[in-house]
Amino acid sequence: MKNRRLRIRPAIMVLIAAIYITWPGLQATASQLPYETYYKDGFGQLVKTQAAYIPAGILGTGTTGLLAAADADASRAASTEETNRLQLNQPKDIFVDGKDHIYIADTGNNRIVHLDEKGDFVREIKVSESPLKKPSGLYVDQAGEIYVADTGNNRVVRLDAAGKLLKEFGRPESSYLPAGFKYDPVNLIVDKRGFIYVTTLGAYQGLVQLDPEGDFISFFGPNKVPFTLFDAFKRFVYTREMYQRELRKLPGAIANSTIDQNGFIYTVTKEIQTDQVKKLNIAGLDQLKGKGEFAALQPVKSYGEFFHYSQRGIRPQLNDITVDAAGNITVIDAVWNIISQYDLNGNLLFFWGGDVITATSKTGVVKTPAAIASNSKGELLVLDSVNNLIQVLRLSEFGQLVHEANQLTQEGRYEQSEPLWTEVHRLNAQYTPALIGLAKAAYKKEDYARAEKLFYQAGVVNGYSDSFWQNRLKWFQSHFGLLMNIALALGIAYLLWNALSKKLKWSLKLRAKSRPKRLLTEQLKHVFYLIKHPVDGFYAIRYENKAGFLSSIILFLLAAAAYGYMQAGTSFIFNPAVHVGIDLLPITVQFVGIWLGWVVSNYLISSLLRGEGRFRDVFFSSSYALFPIILIGIPITLLSNVLTLNELAIFNFLKLVIILWVVLLLIWMVQGIHNYTFIEAILIIVLSLLALAIIVILIFILISLSIELVNFINSLYQEVIIR
């Protein structure tokens, strides 16, 4: 044993020495990356991760073939006839075929450039029999035939593998095409049937779908126009002539598209705020809608990430998309130069990018990303239209690990993915997809307690609810006997109480008569009478002094506390915001402000319209009308912690009962204290809400003007002091 230890010790020493020697080099490599990689969860929390992709080299920098990342920022090679052929001029599109050959739409040189899998120049395609003019998009099918979106000639051309012209498709003739439709092809894809899907500049109708002969089939995958409540109001109020004079509301035009090996068509749109990326089946239905781990948090998803909240003012403008063999979706943003990657269900994996200061090329940084493509090795090729080059990015070890683990998870092989996700979690404990993968593996192994904990840490509502349901079921099964005994004991106790209560009834009445009545207690008890007889109860507040200042304040404070408890105490399943914490101060201020505004506005409106209630009556009655929040709000908040998403209808129904009950009490309040009819009470409430809105607007204007005045005085003071 001693000799064995002596043999192992030198090996350990050598390993430590090797790590010690190579560690500075590893740190230097990581620190030399010109961009940072991040992940963002469903709550918008930013997490810095290890680099998912690292620069592998540059194409099109005056050298033939791939320029190594270590040499890319050094001097550019001397010019030769070969390198001159490779020199690009404002390229617009890039395509990688099944053999990893690269095709570039060299728009400024009116040609297509063909490179092999190593990036060496193969040929240029200019179509001498019918020259190309500003080609902006291209596609190569499995047979090697080349389709080009020849934008300058307003056509699509089909070439054979040798680059000879086979057919050209001009503007299709069809009665279904609008007369003013402008046909400017900028990109295209072709499915396995030979159907062509043309992206046309500014065409909000969708992709132009053509059959193999070039005949128009239909528009495919158009975006929908969002219809807001204000639009409905305009349609209801405006005359036909007024509505026609409004600017036409059009959906965003598709900017680019791609197709995967399964025939799904992916589109990307610039001018819209949500659902910028779509995964369309043959019927044109979006397969990403409602998918994703955070669908409960983000029912309407936005694609294209950004680093800082200050960037929210200018939304990302996604201009190209690519899909790798595993179905991972990668998009590029032309505004912030950020590359975002999602899995096949639209879940974010990574996003990265770097600030570009100069126009000079730097390995891994793209000045103006025009297009993106992926090859069979999982590399990303990003086309820079300003620097006229292609940045090649390859998966890092961390990125490869995440891709492999996520692919196993998406295929349902949760147990096989667990070791990989464990390693990812070890490398980055804050990376949420690792938590989700481990949670799914635990659920598959029926370790529901661990799955529930991990799903909660990840912020995944559906998974947490399913795990909680399983744990709840196991608890009920193990405690069923005890629960039945408790129910039986309660039933017997109820029967005994009914029997004894008859004997105690008269004695309790006599004690109640002899006990002195306290005003505050009687006023608080009046709320229960008001629930049974609302109109009479509010009438009694007005004319019989059944409410007081102290009792009203107590009820209002209890209602405010109950409302705050509903916001902070509701289960994560029904209120995911509790995962990141609830700030009760603004919620309480908002509740108190709206209530006080209602009291003031209702009193002012009713005073103008022969209302009989005094300010104190409105104040007292409005407090009493909040009692359903206390009576139902606290129990359903407690109940939410034992319910799952399967009982969502019950939870929502009880919340709706609170709202409707409070609204009805306010109507009956206006009836009882102001002596209005039911219809008049509704009208007064509507006018009171309008007055409340005006008060809020005036307060905001006053605050804004006050801030401006303070800033003016401060700047004037500083000017005087400086001079």
XYZ file of C-alpha atoms in Angstrom:
723
model
C 0.000 0.000 0.000
C 2.872 2.329 0.829
C 4.530 1.722 -2.544
C 1.226 2.366 -4.287
C 0.898 5.740 -2.559
C 4.451 6.598 -3.601
C 3.569 5.835 -7.232
C 0.335 7.923 -7.156
C 1.929 10.948 -5.509
C 4.197 11.884 -8.493
C 1.240 11.586 -10.873
C -0.799 13.988 -8.743
C 2.096 16.402 -8.566
C 2.476 16.329 -12.364
C -1.268 16.961 -12.818
C -1.209 19.912 -10.413
C 1.859 21.326 -12.136
C 0.191 20.999 -15.547
C -2.916 22.828 -14.316
C -0.763 25.497 -12.705
C 1.121 26.025 -15.968
C -1.921 26.063 -18.271
C -4.289 27.995 -15.974
C -2.914 31.473 -16.801
C -3.312 30.674 -20.493
C -6.908 29.590 -19.965
C -7.651 32.776 -18.061
C -6.078 34.871 -20.771
C -8.148 33.170 -23.456
C -11.376 33.798 -21.549
C -10.504 37.403 -20.854
C -9.647 38.058 -24.500
C -13.209 37.391 -25.685
C -14.594 40.647 -27.089
C -18.109 39.969 -25.803
C -19.928 38.681 -22.734
C -22.546 35.943 -22.674
C -25.754 36.140 -20.638
C -28.967 34.326 -19.868
C -32.283 35.940 -18.890
C -35.003 34.037 -17.039
C -38.773 34.528 -17.207
C -38.623 37.305 -14.601
C -36.110 39.329 -16.631
C -33.240 38.599 -14.246
C -29.875 38.717 -16.001
C -27.346 35.940 -15.355
C -23.815 36.035 -16.686
C -22.650 32.689 -18.044
C -19.576 31.144 -19.540
C -19.170 31.821 -23.244
C -21.406 29.570 -25.326
C -19.524 30.321 -28.560
C -15.936 31.400 -29.072
C -14.369 32.924 -32.197
C -12.991 30.293 -34.577
C -11.786 32.623 -37.320
C -12.718 35.045 -40.072
C -13.520 34.566 -43.751
C -13.185 37.250 -46.399
C -10.358 39.317 -44.922
C -8.109 39.258 -47.948
C -7.009 35.664 -47.366
C -8.218 32.415 -48.812
C -9.669 29.944 -46.400
C -10.379 30.360 -42.700
C -8.152 32.805 -40.878
C -7.341 31.413 -37.427
C -8.650 33.348 -34.455
C -5.143 33.821 -33.099
C -4.061 35.541 -36.332
C -7.297 37.304 -37.225
C -6.526 40.583 -35.496
C -3.007 40.675 -36.918
C -2.046 41.930 -40.358
C -4.100 41.057 -43.431
C -2.424 38.918 -46.105
C -1.070 40.333 -49.332
C -3.361 40.597 -52.336
C -3.315 37.928 -55.018
C -5.649 37.055 -57.801
C -7.227 34.439 -55.553
C -7.810 36.829 -52.661
C -9.212 39.482 -54.943
C -11.820 36.995 -56.032
C -12.814 36.447 -52.417
C -13.076 40.168 -51.615
C -16.728 40.898 -50.795
C -18.687 44.095 -51.321
C -21.764 44.733 -49.166
C -22.842 41.074 -48.910
C -26.458 40.521 -47.836
C -26.970 36.791 -47.344
C -25.131 33.566 -46.546
C -26.201 29.946 -46.985
C -24.543 26.675 -45.930
C -25.570 23.532 -47.847
C -25.567 19.905 -46.728
C -21.847 19.540 -47.517
C -21.002 22.622 -45.444
C -20.172 24.563 -48.611
C -20.751 28.276 -48.170
C -22.649 30.467 -50.623
C -22.619 34.257 -50.245
C -24.896 36.779 -51.927
C -22.186 39.330 -52.800
C -24.659 42.109 -53.483
C -22.210 44.913 -54.320
C -20.357 42.734 -56.858
C -23.571 41.361 -58.427
C -22.546 37.747 -57.927
C -22.781 34.634 -55.792
C -19.535 33.485 -54.146
C -19.057 29.761 -53.524
C -16.609 28.562 -50.839
C -15.854 25.011 -49.756
C -16.227 23.646 -46.216
C -12.811 25.050 -45.275
C -13.660 28.513 -46.548
C -11.476 28.261 -49.663
C -12.700 30.045 -52.761
C -14.336 27.677 -55.279
C -16.022 29.900 -57.851
C -18.159 32.924 -58.494
C -21.569 32.784 -60.145
C -22.694 35.759 -62.212
C -25.135 34.094 -64.672
C -23.619 35.475 -67.865
C -26.715 34.693 -69.962
C -28.839 36.932 -67.694
C -26.582 38.851 -65.269
C -27.564 39.245 -61.647
C -28.255 42.695 -60.245
C -27.914 43.252 -56.484
C -28.752 39.683 -55.387
C -29.868 39.784 -51.741
C -30.813 36.220 -50.865
C -30.120 32.659 -51.932
C -30.997 29.046 -51.228
C -29.379 25.763 -52.334
C -31.535 22.631 -52.374
C -30.449 19.022 -51.834
C -29.843 18.517 -55.562
C -27.425 21.454 -55.615
C -29.720 23.758 -57.561
C -29.311 27.404 -56.585
C -32.202 29.808 -56.095
C -31.338 33.511 -56.004
C -33.469 36.480 -54.923
C -32.289 38.840 -57.658
C -33.567 42.039 -56.070
C -32.279 44.494 -58.672
C -34.091 42.629 -61.450
C -37.260 42.058 -59.360
C -37.136 38.334 -59.914
C -36.129 34.949 -58.536
C -33.766 32.835 -60.641
C -33.223 29.091 -60.479
C -29.767 27.821 -61.453
C -28.417 24.311 -61.831
C -25.467 23.056 -59.794
C -23.067 24.474 -62.408
C -24.622 27.944 -62.182
C -26.501 27.803 -65.512
C -29.875 29.542 -65.674
C -32.804 27.116 -65.620
C -35.764 29.379 -64.972
C -36.599 32.862 -63.770
C -39.679 33.860 -61.811
C -40.864 37.436 -62.181
C -43.825 39.013 -60.515
C -46.514 36.282 -60.452
C -49.709 36.956 -62.338
C -52.708 36.353 -60.123
C -55.992 38.056 -59.328
C -55.278 37.399 -55.645
C -52.298 39.748 -55.697
C -53.212 43.379 -54.919
C -52.779 45.721 -57.865
C -50.314 47.865 -55.936
C -48.270 44.931 -54.664
C -44.561 45.618 -55.151
C -42.495 42.533 -55.909
C -38.963 43.035 -54.564
C -37.549 39.621 -53.545
C -34.889 39.912 -50.847
C -34.788 36.356 -49.519
C -36.251 32.945 -50.251
C -36.463 29.336 -49.110
C -37.557 26.164 -50.896
C -39.298 23.170 -49.302
C -38.933 19.507 -50.255
C -41.812 19.739 -52.723
C -40.064 22.496 -54.642
C -42.458 25.195 -53.427
C -40.739 28.579 -53.157
C -41.383 31.012 -50.289
C -40.242 34.494 -51.228
C -39.596 37.256 -48.709
C -40.552 40.484 -50.432
C -39.411 43.891 -49.218
C -42.170 45.540 -47.179
C -44.775 42.867 -47.956
C -46.966 42.804 -44.834
C -49.159 40.088 -46.395
C -46.542 37.420 -45.593
C -44.257 35.223 -47.674
C -45.171 34.872 -51.352
C -45.729 31.151 -51.896
C -45.027 29.894 -55.433
C -45.298 26.404 -56.882
C -42.289 24.845 -58.705
C -43.436 26.493 -61.944
C -43.598 29.939 -60.364
C -47.376 30.233 -60.164
C -48.778 32.103 -57.174
C -50.340 29.875 -54.500
C -51.015 32.188 -51.577
C -49.469 34.429 -48.964
C -47.932 32.364 -46.180
C -47.458 33.107 -42.473
C -48.463 36.798 -42.265
C -48.263 38.626 -38.960
C -51.479 39.682 -37.287
C -52.494 43.225 -36.428
C -52.895 43.792 -32.669
C -56.380 45.074 -31.855
C -56.463 47.210 -28.704
C -59.336 48.461 -26.575
C -58.710 51.960 -27.930
C -59.136 50.637 -31.491
C -62.489 49.175 -30.487
C -63.478 52.518 -28.985
C -62.555 54.358 -32.196
C -64.484 51.874 -34.299
C -67.524 52.369 -32.072
C -67.362 56.188 -31.882
C -65.888 57.290 -35.215
C -67.959 57.722 -38.337
C -66.989 55.721 -41.417
C -65.322 58.761 -42.991
C -63.363 59.563 -39.807
C -62.198 55.970 -39.446
C -61.056 55.825 -43.068
C -58.970 58.962 -42.559
C -57.052 57.191 -39.788
C -53.662 55.779 -40.773
C -54.081 52.186 -41.842
C -52.873 49.782 -39.215
C -50.764 47.173 -40.979
C -48.929 44.137 -39.609
C -45.140 44.014 -39.688
C -43.494 42.735 -42.845
C -41.422 39.547 -42.576
C -37.715 40.435 -42.759
C -36.264 36.978 -43.332
C -36.982 33.270 -43.196
C -35.390 29.840 -43.064
C -36.492 26.198 -43.138
C -35.318 23.231 -41.087
C -34.848 19.587 -42.007
C -38.365 18.724 -40.791
C -40.027 21.251 -43.078
C -40.906 23.856 -40.437
C -40.597 27.401 -41.768
C -39.173 30.059 -39.451
C -39.810 33.753 -40.001
C -38.407 36.824 -38.279
C -39.993 40.293 -38.253
C -38.529 43.673 -37.347
C -41.410 46.066 -36.836
C -43.369 44.244 -34.132
C -42.923 44.117 -30.357
C -43.814 40.471 -29.655
C -43.745 37.128 -31.455
C -40.975 38.386 -33.746
C -39.942 34.772 -34.355
C -42.428 32.209 -35.638
C -42.117 28.496 -36.338
C -44.756 27.691 -38.919
C -46.066 24.280 -39.954
C -47.398 23.538 -43.423
C -50.731 25.142 -42.476
C -49.007 28.362 -41.418
C -49.722 27.897 -37.689
C -47.118 29.112 -35.210
C -45.684 26.207 -33.192
C -43.874 28.449 -30.707
C -46.973 30.234 -29.421
C -47.785 29.156 -25.884
C -44.700 26.944 -25.714
C -41.718 27.429 -23.472
C -41.019 26.916 -19.799
C -42.125 30.441 -18.866
C -45.373 30.498 -20.844
C -47.308 31.177 -17.620
C -45.180 34.275 -16.996
C -44.973 35.358 -20.637
C -48.192 34.426 -22.461
C -47.020 36.793 -25.225
C -43.306 36.279 -25.795
C -40.798 38.792 -27.081
C -37.661 37.670 -28.904
C -34.375 39.499 -29.276
C -32.553 40.174 -26.019
C -30.791 43.245 -24.637
C -28.292 43.748 -21.837
C -29.459 46.909 -20.079
C -32.820 48.409 -19.153
C -31.691 51.601 -20.889
C -31.886 49.712 -24.179
C -35.635 49.240 -23.819
C -36.223 52.562 -25.557
C -35.032 51.104 -28.861
C -36.351 47.618 -29.453
C -34.131 44.994 -31.105
C -34.519 44.735 -34.866
C -34.102 41.080 -35.824
C -33.060 40.706 -39.442
C -32.050 37.055 -39.923
C -32.508 33.621 -38.410
C -30.898 30.196 -38.634
C -31.771 26.769 -37.214
C -29.211 24.055 -36.494
C -29.663 20.284 -36.734
C -30.955 20.078 -33.136
C -33.619 22.720 -33.791
C -31.890 25.513 -31.867
C -32.920 28.917 -33.211
C -30.363 31.718 -33.504
C -31.286 35.284 -34.459
C -29.230 38.427 -35.010
C -30.125 41.968 -34.031
C -29.014 44.755 -36.365
C -29.483 47.502 -33.741
C -27.582 46.243 -30.712
C -25.402 43.676 -32.562
C -26.611 40.949 -30.210
C -26.918 37.282 -31.115
C -29.689 35.414 -29.261
C -30.136 31.654 -29.249
C -33.285 29.711 -28.312
C -34.098 26.022 -28.254
C -36.724 24.369 -30.447
C -39.551 25.494 -28.108
C -38.415 29.110 -27.950
C -36.678 28.880 -24.558
C -33.701 31.208 -24.308
C -30.313 29.475 -24.049
C -27.794 32.306 -24.443
C -27.306 35.755 -25.869
C -24.111 37.645 -26.429
C -22.655 40.631 -28.234
C -20.092 43.397 -27.952
C -20.071 47.160 -28.284
C -18.679 48.206 -31.641
C -16.710 51.469 -31.555
C -14.775 51.442 -34.788
C -15.433 49.956 -38.178
C -12.315 47.795 -38.041
C -12.943 44.077 -37.767
C -12.226 42.283 -34.543
C -12.463 38.563 -34.087
C -15.903 37.631 -32.806
C -17.418 41.133 -33.072
C -19.750 42.027 -35.910
C -20.145 45.655 -36.940
C -23.371 45.210 -38.880
C -24.758 41.650 -38.883
C -26.540 41.103 -42.186
C -27.121 37.341 -42.122
C -26.391 34.212 -40.127
C -26.098 30.519 -40.981
C -25.048 27.304 -39.237
C -23.183 24.243 -40.484
C -23.203 20.559 -39.555
C -20.463 21.085 -36.944
C -22.701 23.439 -34.995
C -20.672 26.499 -35.949
C -22.315 29.847 -36.592
C -21.300 31.957 -39.573
C -22.221 35.616 -39.149
C -22.013 37.866 -42.187
C -20.763 41.428 -41.578
C -21.962 43.674 -44.403
C -19.821 46.661 -43.388
C -16.487 44.931 -42.894
C -17.291 42.522 -45.768
C -16.334 39.407 -43.858
C -17.732 36.352 -42.108
C -17.182 35.747 -38.427
C -17.022 32.038 -37.611
C -18.070 31.052 -34.073
C -17.730 27.546 -32.680
C -19.309 26.024 -29.603
C -17.306 26.224 -26.402
C -17.159 23.237 -24.072
C -19.832 24.855 -21.912
C -22.040 25.567 -24.925
C -21.595 22.025 -26.228
C -22.514 20.624 -22.823
C -25.685 22.746 -22.654
C -26.694 21.771 -26.206
C -26.251 18.055 -25.546
C -28.120 18.187 -22.240
C -30.940 20.300 -23.656
C -31.351 18.032 -26.682
C -31.747 14.994 -24.406
C -34.304 16.910 -22.342
C -36.282 17.994 -25.415
C -36.339 14.367 -26.590
C -37.745 13.264 -23.230
C -34.599 11.414 -22.137
C -34.510 13.142 -18.773
C -32.516 10.559 -16.863
C -29.750 10.510 -19.496
C -29.577 14.302 -19.374
C -29.221 14.472 -15.575
C -25.402 13.958 -15.402
C -24.890 16.629 -18.062
C -27.173 19.103 -16.331
C -25.447 18.356 -13.042
C -22.135 19.342 -14.605
C -23.678 22.498 -16.106
C -25.110 23.401 -12.691
C -21.726 22.826 -11.103
C -20.123 25.191 -13.599
C -22.846 27.840 -13.217
C -25.282 27.436 -10.329
C -27.413 30.384 -11.536
C -28.036 29.025 -15.034
C -31.788 28.340 -14.978
C -32.029 25.752 -17.830
C -29.813 23.450 -15.711
C -32.294 23.699 -12.825
C -35.174 22.958 -15.193
C -33.371 19.944 -16.659
C -32.580 18.560 -13.199
C -36.166 19.177 -12.083
C -37.544 17.217 -15.045
C -35.138 14.379 -14.334
C -36.250 14.308 -10.679
C -39.914 14.305 -11.737
C -39.248 11.423 -14.120
C -37.687 9.450 -11.241
C -40.755 10.296 -9.094
C -38.682 12.363 -6.698
C -41.469 14.943 -6.583
C -40.211 16.792 -3.495
C -36.894 17.593 -5.191
C -38.653 18.377 -8.475
C -40.960 20.839 -6.694
C -38.000 22.564 -5.056
C -36.015 22.822 -8.312
C -38.978 24.025 -10.362
C -39.588 26.735 -7.768
C -35.940 27.813 -7.884
C -36.155 27.967 -11.674
C -39.462 29.878 -11.583
C -41.343 27.360 -13.757
C -45.018 27.485 -12.779
C -46.343 24.459 -14.701
C -43.626 22.106 -13.487
C -43.977 23.342 -9.902
C -47.754 22.843 -10.028
C -47.460 19.286 -11.378
C -44.875 18.358 -8.742
C -46.970 19.939 -5.981
C -50.023 17.990 -7.172
C -48.098 14.724 -6.863
C -46.819 15.635 -3.406
C -50.306 16.669 -2.330
C -51.727 13.372 -3.583
C -49.118 11.375 -1.645
C -49.874 13.410 1.493
C -53.614 12.778 1.226
C -53.041 9.069 0.675
C -50.835 8.786 3.756
C -53.102 10.927 5.979
C -56.504 9.762 4.714
C -57.346 7.849 7.892
C -56.494 10.786 10.127
C -58.530 13.179 7.987
C -61.574 10.894 8.122
C -61.310 10.643 11.914
C -61.126 14.433 12.193
C -64.160 14.802 9.911
C -66.082 12.255 11.982
C -65.174 14.037 15.223
C -66.279 17.381 13.797
C -69.592 15.866 12.707
C -70.262 14.468 16.187
C -69.288 17.790 17.777
C -71.712 19.611 15.466
C -74.585 17.326 16.427
C -73.829 17.750 20.126
C -73.679 21.510 19.727
C -77.100 21.582 18.066
C -78.522 19.545 20.912
C -76.987 21.696 23.636
C -77.631 25.033 21.934
C -81.381 24.697 22.392
C -80.913 24.438 26.148
C -78.431 27.279 26.255
C -80.432 29.529 23.958
C -82.520 31.288 26.604
C -79.651 31.736 29.012
C -77.496 33.284 26.306
C -80.288 35.710 25.429
C -80.657 36.777 29.029
C -76.899 37.338 29.344
C -76.862 39.360 26.127
C -79.622 41.629 27.449
C -77.906 42.190 30.736
C -74.492 42.850 29.116
C -73.823 46.573 28.433
C -73.564 47.463 24.754
C -70.384 49.048 23.442
C -70.715 51.491 20.565
C -67.575 50.377 18.688
C -68.565 46.713 18.925
C -72.063 47.450 17.653
C -70.678 49.509 14.761
C -68.302 46.729 13.750
C -71.103 44.161 14.008
C -73.179 46.297 11.652
C -71.026 45.100 8.748
C -72.624 41.631 9.029
C -76.110 43.150 8.884
C -74.984 45.201 5.886
C -73.947 42.013 4.040
C -77.437 40.554 4.438
C -79.347 43.800 3.800
C -76.990 46.106 1.878
C -79.348 48.932 0.920
C -80.913 49.122 4.384
C -77.497 48.776 5.967
C -76.066 51.779 4.102
C -79.267 53.716 4.774
C -78.725 53.034 8.479
C -75.164 54.372 8.247
C -76.539 57.605 6.809
C -79.549 58.147 9.041
C -79.048 55.972 12.162
C -75.303 56.509 12.835
C -74.540 52.785 12.587
C -70.911 53.518 11.654
C -68.209 55.689 13.181
C -64.790 57.036 12.335
C -62.902 54.467 14.433
C -64.853 51.461 13.124
C -64.411 52.694 9.528
C -60.672 53.144 9.983
C -60.379 49.668 11.500
C -62.247 48.076 8.583
C -60.243 50.055 6.034
C -56.910 49.091 7.616
C -57.993 45.454 7.748
C -59.014 45.625 4.079
C -55.687 47.211 3.109
C -53.806 44.556 5.086
C -55.896 41.790 3.499
C -55.212 43.204 0.036
C -51.479 43.316 0.750
C -51.614 39.760 2.068
C -53.369 38.653 -1.121
C -50.550 40.150 -3.191
C -47.689 38.745 -1.105
C -49.220 35.569 0.339
C -50.792 34.001 -2.737
C -49.096 30.829 -3.885
C -46.338 30.979 -6.496
C -48.617 28.988 -8.796
C -51.170 31.805 -9.012
C -48.827 34.735 -8.429
C -45.366 34.009 -9.893
C -44.161 37.481 -8.867
C -43.666 36.226 -5.303
C -40.652 34.318 -6.630
C -38.658 37.556 -6.895
C -40.376 39.267 -3.963
C -43.285 41.683 -3.587
C -42.744 45.305 -2.590
C -45.848 46.068 -0.529
C -45.198 49.801 -0.139
C -46.231 50.904 -3.671
C -49.124 48.433 -3.615
C -50.401 49.847 -0.313
C -49.938 53.451 -1.458
C -51.832 52.685 -4.645
C -54.679 51.013 -2.717
C -54.997 53.884 -0.242
C -54.704 56.528 -2.981
C -57.410 54.997 -5.156
C -59.731 54.578 -2.198
C -59.291 58.187 -1.025
C -59.692 59.405 -4.603
C -62.936 57.453 -4.879
C -64.268 58.971 -1.642
C -63.489 62.526 -2.765
C -64.718 62.120 -6.344
C -67.945 60.364 -5.336
C -68.755 63.045 -2.771
C -68.098 65.855 -5.261
C -70.167 64.282 -8.050
C -73.075 63.369 -5.756
C -73.064 66.887 -4.254
C -73.534 68.321 -7.740
C -76.315 65.854 -8.591
C -78.668 66.158 -5.572
C -76.984 63.473 -3.523
C -78.030 63.435 0.140
C -74.926 61.819 1.615
C -72.394 63.804 3.607
C -68.645 63.397 3.236
C -68.492 61.377 6.448
C -71.212 59.057 5.106
C -69.237 58.418 1.911
C -66.078 57.870 3.967
C -67.717 55.417 6.391
C -69.701 53.516 3.748
C -66.740 53.154 1.404
C -64.805 51.487 4.231
C -67.623 49.072 4.950
C -67.934 48.229 1.236
C -64.404 46.767 1.334
C -65.394 44.015 3.780
C -65.513 41.227 1.074
C -61.754 41.682 0.650
C -61.353 40.675 4.297
C -64.075 38.031 4.323
C -63.021 36.174 1.153
C -59.545 37.510 0.308
C -57.753 36.032 3.313
C -59.319 32.527 2.990
C -58.639 32.216 -0.747
C -55.067 33.389 -0.196
C -54.622 30.593 2.318
C -56.448 28.203 -0.017
C -54.138 29.099 -2.922
C -51.279 27.385 -1.095
C -53.011 23.987 -1.382
C -54.373 24.384 -4.929
C -52.709 23.623 -8.267
C -53.231 24.907 -11.787
C -55.920 22.239 -12.214
C -58.017 24.247 -9.742
C -57.259 27.593 -11.386
C -60.948 28.035 -12.285
C -61.910 27.816 -8.586
C -59.305 30.395 -7.575
C -60.272 32.809 -10.361
C -63.975 32.391 -9.560
C -63.432 33.332 -5.917
C -61.401 36.385 -6.918
C -64.181 37.369 -9.316
C -66.696 37.026 -6.473
C -64.694 39.555 -4.435
C -64.647 42.067 -7.294
C -68.339 41.689 -8.131
C -69.362 41.845 -4.475
C -67.385 45.031 -3.839
C -68.834 46.602 -7.009
C -72.385 45.710 -5.967
C -71.791 47.060 -2.474
C -70.577 50.348 -3.951
C -73.713 50.565 -6.100
C -75.935 49.829 -3.101
C -73.883 52.308 -1.066
C -74.611 55.101 -3.534
C -78.259 54.086 -3.486
C -78.528 53.975 0.298
C -76.680 57.118 1.388
C -77.510 59.379 -1.566
C -81.093 58.153 -2.131
C -80.654 57.266 -5.827
C -82.300 54.604 -7.942
C -80.211 51.659 -9.149
C -79.680 53.165 -12.640
C -78.853 56.579 -11.175
C -76.339 54.943 -8.830
C -74.523 53.309 -11.760
C -74.386 56.647 -13.604
C -72.997 58.396 -10.509
C -70.325 55.699 -10.137
C -69.254 56.107 -13.781
C -69.012 59.890 -13.361
C -67.100 59.395 -10.100
C -64.562 57.172 -11.861
C -64.113 59.795 -14.595
C -63.572 62.432 -11.922
C -61.058 60.132 -10.236
C -59.157 59.777 -13.531
C -59.065 63.565 -13.921
C -57.770 63.944 -10.369
C -54.981 61.430 -11.043
C -53.988 63.227 -14.259
C -53.924 66.592 -12.483
C -51.760 65.155 -9.708
C -49.270 63.794 -12.246
C -49.172 67.145 -14.050
C -48.633 68.954 -10.753
C -45.799 66.610 -9.770
C -44.154 66.968 -13.188
C -44.358 70.751 -13.105
C -43.025 70.795 -9.550
C -40.039 68.700 -10.565
C -39.374 70.982 -13.512
C -39.612 74.042 -11.249
C -37.183 72.524 -8.745
C -34.742 71.650 -11.542
C -35.020 75.192 -12.948
C -34.374 76.787 -9.561
C -31.467 74.407 -8.955
C -29.875 75.160 -12.339
C -30.404 78.898 -11.804
C -28.782 78.685 -8.380
C -25.795 76.773 -9.766
C -25.417 79.298 -12.573
C -25.353 82.182 -10.092
C -22.893 80.403 -7.790
C -20.525 79.508 -10.638
C -20.473 83.035 -12.008
